[in-house]
Coordinates of N, CA and C in Angstrom, one line a residue:
D228 N 0.8 -1.2 0.0 CA 0.0 0.0 0.0 C 0.8 1.3 0.0
S229 N 2.1 1.2 0.5 CA 2.9 2.4 0.6 C 3.7 2.7 -0.7
L230 N 3.7 1.7 -1.6 CA 4.5 1.9 -2.8 C 3.6 2.1 -4.0
E231 N 3.9 3.1 -4.8 CA 3.1 3.4 -6.0 C 3.9 3.6 -7.2
L232 N 3.5 2.9 -8.3 CA 4.2 3.1 -9.6 C 3.2 3.8 -10.6
Q233 N 3.6 4.9 -11.2 CA 2.8 5.6 -12.1 C 3.4 5.6 -13.5
V234 N 2.6 5.4 -14.5 CA 3.1 5.4 -15.9 C 2.2 6.2 -16.7
G235 N 2.7 7.1 -17.5 CA 1.9 8.0 -18.4 C 2.5 8.2 -19.7
A236 N 1.7 8.6 -20.7 CA 2.2 8.9 -22.0 C 1.4 10.0 -22.6
R237 N 2.0 10.7 -23.5 CA 1.3 11.8 -24.2 C 1.8 11.8 -25.7
Y238 N 0.8 12.1 -26.6 CA 1.2 12.3 -28.0 C 0.9 13.7 -28.3
S239 N 1.9 14.4 -28.9 CA 1.8 15.8 -29.3 C 1.9 16.0 -30.8
A240 N 1.1 16.8 -31.3 CA 1.2 17.2 -32.8 C 1.0 18.7 -32.9
A241 N 1.9 19.3 -33.7 CA 1.8 20.7 -34.0 C 2.1 21.0 -35.4
K242 N 1.5 22.0 -36.0 CA 1.7 22.5 -37.3 C 1.8 24.0 -37.3
T243 N 2.7 24.6 -38.1 CA 2.8 26.0 -38.1 C 3.0 26.4 -39.6
T244 N 2.5 27.6 -39.9 CA 2.6 28.1 -41.3 C 2.9 29.6 -41.3
N245 N 3.8 30.0 -42.2 CA 4.1 31.4 -42.4 C 3.8 31.8 -43.8
H246 N 3.0 32.8 -44.0 CA 2.8 33.4 -45.4 C 3.5 34.7 -45.3
V247 N 4.6 34.8 -45.9 CA 5.5 36.0 -45.9 C 5.3 36.8 -47.1
D248 N 5.1 38.1 -47.0 CA 5.0 39.1 -48.1 C 5.4 40.4 -47.5
V249 N 6.7 40.7 -47.4 CA 7.2 41.9 -46.8 C 8.2 42.6 -47.8
L250 N 8.5 43.9 -47.5 CA 9.4 44.7 -48.3 C 10.5 45.1 -47.3
Q251 N 11.7 44.5 -47.4 CA 12.8 44.8 -46.5 C 14.0 45.4 -47.3
Y252 N 14.4 46.6 -46.8 CA 15.6 47.3 -47.5 C 15.3 47.5 -49.0
G253 N 14.0 47.6 -49.3 CA 13.7 47.8 -50.7 C 13.5 46.6 -51.5
A254 N 13.8 45.4 -50.9 CA 13.7 44.1 -51.6 C 12.5 43.4 -51.2
P255 N 11.6 42.9 -52.1 CA 10.5 42.1 -51.7 C 10.9 40.7 -51.3
I256 N 10.3 40.2 -50.2 CA 10.5 38.8 -49.8 C 9.1 38.2 -49.7
A257 N 8.9 37.2 -50.5 CA 7.6 36.5 -50.5 C 7.9 35.0 -50.4
A258 N 7.3 34.3 -49.4 CA 7.5 32.9 -49.2 C 6.4 32.3 -48.4
D259 N 6.2 31.1 -48.6 CA 5.3 30.3 -47.8 C 6.1 29.1 -47.2
Q260 N 6.0 29.0 -45.9 CA 6.7 28.0 -45.2 C 5.7 27.2 -44.3
S261 N 5.9 26.0 -44.1 CA 5.1 25.3 -43.1 C 5.9 24.1 -42.6
A262 N 5.6 23.7 -41.4 CA 6.3 22.6 -40.8 C 5.4 21.9 -39.8
S263 N 5.6 20.6 -39.7 CA 4.8 19.8 -38.8 C 5.7 19.0 -37.8
F264 N 5.3 18.8 -36.6 CA 6.1 18.2 -35.6 C 5.2 17.2 -34.8
R265 N 5.6 16.0 -34.6 CA 4.9 15.0 -33.8 C 5.9 14.2 -32.9
D266 N 5.4 13.8 -31.8 CA 6.3 13.0 -30.9 C 5.5 12.5 -29.7
W267 N 6.0 11.4 -29.2 CA 5.5 10.8 -27.9 C 6.4 11.2 -26.8
S268 N 5.8 11.4 -25.6 CA 6.6 11.7 -24.4 C 5.9 10.9 -23.3
G269 N 6.6 10.6 -22.2 CA 6.1 9.8 -21.2 C 6.8 10.0 -19.9
K270 N 6.2 9.4 -18.8 CA 6.8 9.5 -17.5 C 6.5 8.2 -16.7
V271 N 7.6 7.8 -16.0 CA 7.5 6.6 -15.1 C 8.0 7.1 -13.8
S272 N 7.1 7.0 -12.7 CA 7.6 7.5 -11.4 C 7.3 6.4 -10.4
L273 N 8.1 6.4 -9.4 CA 8.0 5.4 -8.2 C 7.9 6.3 -7.0
N274 N 6.8 6.1 -6.2 CA 6.6 6.9 -5.0 C 6.5 5.9 -3.8
W275 N 7.1 6.3 -2.7 CA 7.1 5.4 -1.5 C 6.7 6.3 -0.3
T276 N 5.6 6.0 0.3 CA 5.2 6.7 1.5 C 5.8 5.8 2.6
V277 N 7.0 6.2 3.1 CA 7.7 5.4 4.1 C 6.9 5.3 5.4
D278 N 6.3 6.5 5.9 CA 5.5 6.6 7.0 C 4.7 7.9 6.9
P279 N 3.8 8.2 7.8 CA 3.0 9.5 7.6 C 3.9 10.7 7.5
H280 N 5.2 10.7 7.8 CA 6.0 11.9 7.8 C 7.1 11.9 6.8
N281 N 7.3 10.8 6.0 CA 8.4 10.7 5.1 C 7.8 10.1 3.7
F282 N 8.2 10.8 2.7 CA 7.7 10.4 1.3 C 9.0 10.5 0.4
L283 N 9.3 9.4 -0.3 CA 10.4 9.4 -1.3 C 9.8 9.2 -2.7
Y284 N 10.4 9.8 -3.6 CA 10.0 9.7 -5.0 C 11.1 9.7 -6.0
A285 N 10.9 9.2 -7.2 CA 11.9 9.2 -8.2 C 11.1 9.1 -9.5
F286 N 11.6 9.8 -10.6 CA 10.9 9.6 -11.9 C 11.9 9.8 -13.0
V287 N 11.5 9.3 -14.1 CA 12.2 9.6 -15.4 C 11.1 10.0 -16.4
A288 N 11.3 11.1 -17.1 CA 10.3 11.6 -18.0 C 10.9 12.1 -19.3
T289 N 10.2 12.1 -20.3 CA 10.6 12.7 -21.6 C 9.7 13.8 -21.9
G290 N 10.2 14.8 -22.6 CA 9.3 15.9 -23.0 C 9.6 16.3 -24.4
F291 N 8.7 17.1 -25.0 CA 8.8 17.5 -26.4 C 8.3 18.9 -26.5
R292 N 9.0 19.8 -27.2 CA 8.5 21.1 -27.5 C 8.7 21.2 -29.0
P293 N 7.6 21.6 -29.7 CA 7.6 21.6 -31.2 C 8.6 22.6 -31.7
G294 N 9.1 22.4 -32.9 CA 9.9 23.4 -33.6 C 9.1 24.5 -34.1
G295 N 9.6 25.3 -35.0 CA 8.8 26.4 -35.6 C 9.5 27.0 -36.8
L296 N 8.9 28.2 -37.1 CA 9.4 28.9 -38.3 C 9.9 30.3 -37.8
N297 N 10.9 30.8 -38.5 CA 11.4 32.2 -38.2 C 10.9 33.1 -39.3
V298 N 10.6 34.3 -38.9 CA 10.2 35.4 -39.9 C 11.5 36.0 -40.5
P299 N 11.4 36.5 -41.8 CA 12.6 37.0 -42.4 C 13.0 38.3 -41.8
V300 N 14.3 38.4 -41.5 CA 14.9 39.6 -41.0 C 16.2 39.8 -41.8
G301 N 16.4 40.9 -42.4 CA 17.5 41.0 -43.3 C 17.2 40.4 -44.6
F302 N 18.1 39.8 -45.3 CA 17.8 39.3 -46.6 C 17.6 37.8 -46.5
G303 N 16.6 37.3 -47.1 CA 16.3 35.9 -47.1 C 15.4 35.3 -46.0
Q304 N 15.1 34.1 -46.1 CA 14.2 33.4 -45.2 C 15.1 32.5 -44.3
P305 N 15.1 32.7 -43.0 CA 15.8 31.7 -42.1 C 15.2 30.4 -42.1
A306 N 16.0 29.4 -41.9 CA 15.6 28.0 -41.8 C 14.7 27.8 -40.6
P307 N 13.8 26.8 -40.7 CA 12.9 26.4 -39.6 C 13.9 25.8 -38.5
F308 N 13.4 25.8 -37.3 CA 14.1 25.2 -36.2 C 13.4 23.9 -35.8
D309 N 14.1 22.9 -35.3 CA 13.6 21.6 -35.0 C 13.0 21.5 -33.7
A310 N 12.2 20.4 -33.4 CA 11.6 20.2 -32.1 C 12.7 19.9 -31.1
E311 N 12.5 20.3 -29.9 CA 13.4 20.1 -28.8 C 12.9 18.9 -27.9
K312 N 13.8 18.1 -27.6 CA 13.4 16.9 -26.7 C 14.3 16.9 -25.5
V313 N 13.6 16.5 -24.4 CA 14.3 16.5 -23.1 C 14.0 15.1 -22.4
T314 N 15.1 14.6 -21.7 CA 14.9 13.5 -20.8 C 15.2 14.0 -19.4
S315 N 14.3 13.8 -18.5 CA 14.5 14.4 -17.2 C 14.4 13.3 -16.1
L316 N 15.4 13.4 -15.2 CA 15.4 12.5 -14.1 C 15.4 13.3 -12.8
E317 N 14.6 12.9 -11.8 CA 14.5 13.6 -10.5 C 14.2 12.6 -9.4
A318 N 14.8 12.9 -8.3 CA 14.6 12.1 -7.1 C 14.5 13.0 -5.9
G319 N 13.7 12.7 -4.9 CA 13.5 13.6 -3.8 C 12.9 12.9 -2.6
W320 N 13.0 13.7 -1.5 CA 12.5 13.3 -0.2 C 11.7 14.4 0.4
K321 N 10.5 14.2 0.8 CA 9.6 15.1 1.6 C 9.4 14.6 2.9
A322 N 9.7 15.4 4.0 CA 9.6 15.0 5.3 C 8.9 16.0 6.2
G323 N 8.3 15.5 7.3 CA 7.7 16.3 8.3 C 8.3 16.0 9.7
F324 N 8.5 17.0 10.5 CA 9.1 16.8 11.8 C 8.3 17.6 12.8
F325 N 8.5 17.3 14.1 CA 7.9 18.0 15.2 C 6.3 18.2 15.0
D326 N 5.7 17.0 14.8 CA 4.2 17.0 14.7 C 3.8 17.8 13.5
G327 N 4.5 17.9 12.4 CA 4.1 18.7 11.2 C 4.5 20.1 11.3
R328 N 5.2 20.6 12.3 CA 5.5 22.0 12.4 C 6.7 22.3 11.5
L329 N 7.5 21.4 11.1 CA 8.6 21.6 10.2 C 8.4 20.6 9.0
R330 N 8.3 21.2 7.8 CA 8.2 20.4 6.6 C 9.4 20.7 5.7
T331 N 10.0 19.6 5.2 CA 11.2 19.8 4.3 C 11.0 19.1 3.0
Q332 N 11.7 19.5 2.0 CA 11.8 18.8 0.7 C 13.2 19.0 0.2
I333 N 13.8 17.9 -0.3 CA 15.1 17.9 -0.9 C 15.0 17.1 -2.2
D334 N 15.5 17.6 -3.2 CA 15.5 16.9 -4.5 C 16.7 17.2 -5.3
A335 N 17.0 16.3 -6.3 CA 18.1 16.5 -7.2 C 17.5 16.2 -8.6
Y336 N 18.0 16.9 -9.6 CA 17.4 16.6 -11.0 C 18.5 16.7 -12.0
Y337 N 18.2 16.1 -13.2 CA 19.2 16.1 -14.3 C 18.3 16.1 -15.6
N338 N 18.6 17.1 -16.4 CA 17.8 17.2 -17.7 C 18.8 17.2 -18.9
H339 N 18.5 16.3 -19.8 CA 19.4 16.2 -21.0 C 18.5 16.5 -22.3
Y340 N 18.9 17.6 -22.9 CA 18.2 18.1 -24.1 C 18.9 17.8 -25.4
E341 N 18.1 17.5 -26.4 CA 18.6 17.4 -27.8 C 17.8 18.5 -28.6
N342 N 18.5 19.1 -29.4 CA 18.0 20.2 -30.2 C 17.5 21.4 -29.4
F343 N 18.2 21.7 -28.3 CA 17.9 22.8 -27.4 C 17.6 24.1 -28.2
Q344 N 16.5 24.8 -28.0 CA 16.1 25.9 -28.8 C 16.7 27.2 -28.1
V345 N 17.4 28.0 -28.9 CA 17.9 29.3 -28.4 C 17.5 30.4 -29.4
I346 N 17.3 31.6 -28.9 CA 17.0 32.8 -29.7 C 18.2 33.6 -29.9
I347 N 18.5 33.9 -31.1 CA 19.7 34.8 -31.4 C 19.2 36.1 -32.0
G348 N 19.7 37.2 -31.4 CA 19.3 38.5 -31.9 C 20.2 39.0 -33.0
Y349 N 19.7 39.9 -33.8 CA 20.5 40.5 -34.8 C 21.2 41.8 -34.3
P350 N 22.5 41.9 -34.3 CA 23.1 43.1 -33.7 C 22.6 44.4 -34.3
T351 N 22.4 44.4 -35.7 CA 22.0 45.7 -36.3 C 20.5 45.9 -36.2
L352 N 19.7 44.9 -35.9 CA 18.2 45.0 -35.7 C 17.9 44.3 -34.4
P353 N 18.2 44.9 -33.2 CA 18.1 44.2 -31.9 C 16.6 43.8 -31.5
I354 N 15.6 44.4 -32.2 CA 14.3 44.0 -31.8 C 13.8 42.7 -32.5
F355 N 14.6 42.3 -33.5 CA 14.3 41.0 -34.2 C 15.3 40.0 -33.7
G356 N 14.9 38.7 -33.9 CA 15.7 37.6 -33.6 C 15.2 36.4 -34.4
F357 N 16.0 35.3 -34.3 CA 15.5 34.1 -34.9 C 15.9 33.0 -33.9
E358 N 15.2 31.9 -34.1 CA 15.4 30.7 -33.2 C 16.1 29.6 -33.9
L359 N 17.0 29.0 -33.2 CA 17.7 27.9 -33.8 C 18.0 26.8 -32.7
N360 N 18.5 25.7 -33.2 CA 18.8 24.6 -32.3 C 20.3 24.5 -32.1
T361 N 20.7 24.1 -30.9 CA 22.1 23.8 -30.6 C 22.4 22.4 -31.2
P362 N 23.5 22.3 -31.9 CA 23.7 21.0 -32.6 C 24.2 19.9 -31.6
N363 N 24.7 20.4 -30.4 CA 25.2 19.4 -29.4 C 24.2 19.4 -28.2
P364 N 24.3 18.3 -27.4 CA 23.3 18.2 -26.3 C 23.5 19.3 -25.3
T365 N 22.5 19.7 -24.6 CA 22.5 20.6 -23.5 C 22.1 19.9 -22.3
V366 N 22.8 20.2 -21.2 CA 22.5 19.5 -19.9 C 22.3 20.6 -18.8
I367 N 21.3 20.3 -18.0 CA 21.0 21.2 -16.9 C 20.7 20.3 -15.7
Y368 N 21.4 20.5 -14.6 CA 21.2 19.6 -13.4 C 21.4 20.5 -12.2
G369 N 20.8 19.9 -11.1 CA 21.0 20.7 -9.8 C 20.4 20.0 -8.6
F370 N 20.3 20.8 -7.6 CA 19.8 20.3 -6.3 C 19.0 21.4 -5.7
E371 N 17.9 21.1 -5.0 CA 17.0 22.0 -4.3 C 16.7 21.5 -2.9
A372 N 16.6 22.5 -2.0 CA 16.1 22.2 -0.6 C 15.2 23.3 -0.2
Q373 N 14.1 22.9 0.5 CA 13.2 23.8 1.0 C 12.7 23.4 2.4
A374 N 12.4 24.4 3.2 CA 11.9 24.1 4.6 C 10.9 25.2 4.9
E375 N 9.9 24.7 5.6 CA 8.8 25.5 6.1 C 8.5 25.2 7.6
A376 N 8.7 26.2 8.4 CA 8.5 25.9 9.9 C 7.4 26.8 10.4
R377 N 6.6 26.2 11.3 CA 5.5 27.0 12.0 C 5.5 26.6 13.5
F378 N 5.9 27.5 14.3 CA 6.0 27.2 15.8 C 5.2 28.4 16.4
G379 N 4.0 28.2 16.7 CA 3.1 29.3 17.3 C 3.0 30.4 16.3
A380 N 3.4 31.6 16.8 CA 3.3 32.8 16.0 C 4.6 33.0 15.1
F381 N 5.5 32.1 15.3 CA 6.8 32.2 14.5 C 6.7 31.3 13.3
S382 N 7.0 31.8 12.1 CA 7.0 31.0 10.9 C 8.3 31.4 10.1
L383 N 8.8 30.4 9.4 CA 10.0 30.6 8.6 C 9.8 29.7 7.3
D384 N 10.1 30.4 6.2 CA 10.2 29.7 4.9 C 11.6 29.9 4.4
A385 N 12.3 28.8 3.9 CA 13.7 29.0 3.4 C 13.8 28.0 2.2
G386 N 14.7 28.4 1.3 CA 14.9 27.6 0.1 C 16.4 27.8 -0.4
L387 N 16.9 26.8 -1.0 CA 18.2 26.8 -1.6 C 18.1 26.1 -2.9
G388 N 18.7 26.6 -3.9 CA 18.8 26.0 -5.2 C 20.2 26.1 -5.8
I389 N 20.7 25.1 -6.3 CA 22.0 25.1 -7.0 C 21.8 24.4 -8.3
M390 N 22.1 25.2 -9.4 CA 21.9 24.7 -10.7 C 23.2 24.9 -11.6
H391 N 23.4 23.9 -12.5 CA 24.5 24.0 -13.4 C 24.0 23.7 -14.8
S392 N 24.4 24.5 -15.8 CA 23.9 24.2 -17.1 C 25.1 24.3 -18.1
E393 N 25.0 23.4 -19.1 CA 26.0 23.4 -20.2 C 25.2 23.4 -21.5
I394 N 25.1 24.6 -22.1 CA 24.4 24.7 -23.3 C 25.3 24.2 -24.4
G395 N 24.8 23.4 -25.3 CA 25.5 22.9 -26.4 C 26.2 24.0 -27.2
K396 N 27.4 23.8 -27.7 CA 28.1 24.8 -28.5 C 27.5 25.0 -29.8
F397 N 27.4 26.3 -30.3 CA 26.9 26.6 -31.6 C 27.5 27.9 -32.0
F398 N 27.4 28.2 -33.3 CA 28.0 29.4 -33.8 C 26.8 30.2 -34.6
A399 N 26.9 31.5 -34.4 CA 25.8 32.3 -35.1 C 26.5 33.6 -35.6
T400 N 26.1 34.2 -36.7 CA 26.6 35.4 -37.2 C 25.5 36.5 -37.1

């Protein structure tokens, strides 16, 4: 009764279309673009209620964010950007102490991205930008701790988060 396994899945589909007809720097740009993106994502988690005051959990999940189209800035039509995919792992412990007057949560996470989406600005036209994918994997991982205490009229909320990220290398002009 204290151990729970959860399994879930999601199918995502997205379509985007641009009908471009603009005049930039005296040059007409006319183009039609469209792109479709589909993918499955899912989650498997294991939860354990050790006792009424201690709860442990761990999960692995995959995620999907559709790609898209960029509008023309400067000369020409930028290439579409691909869908972003992430695999996420997390494990944590939630606990209560002193008859529930102190609640804590500690967790660690690791996210591995493929085709991480970044927005690049144009130095000469800073209000415009285009989106692209990093060709190398991006990794984000960290640790979080939170505490909430209530002792009579005294209350305290505290949190700590440590995160490290390594964005995949890419070049842009």
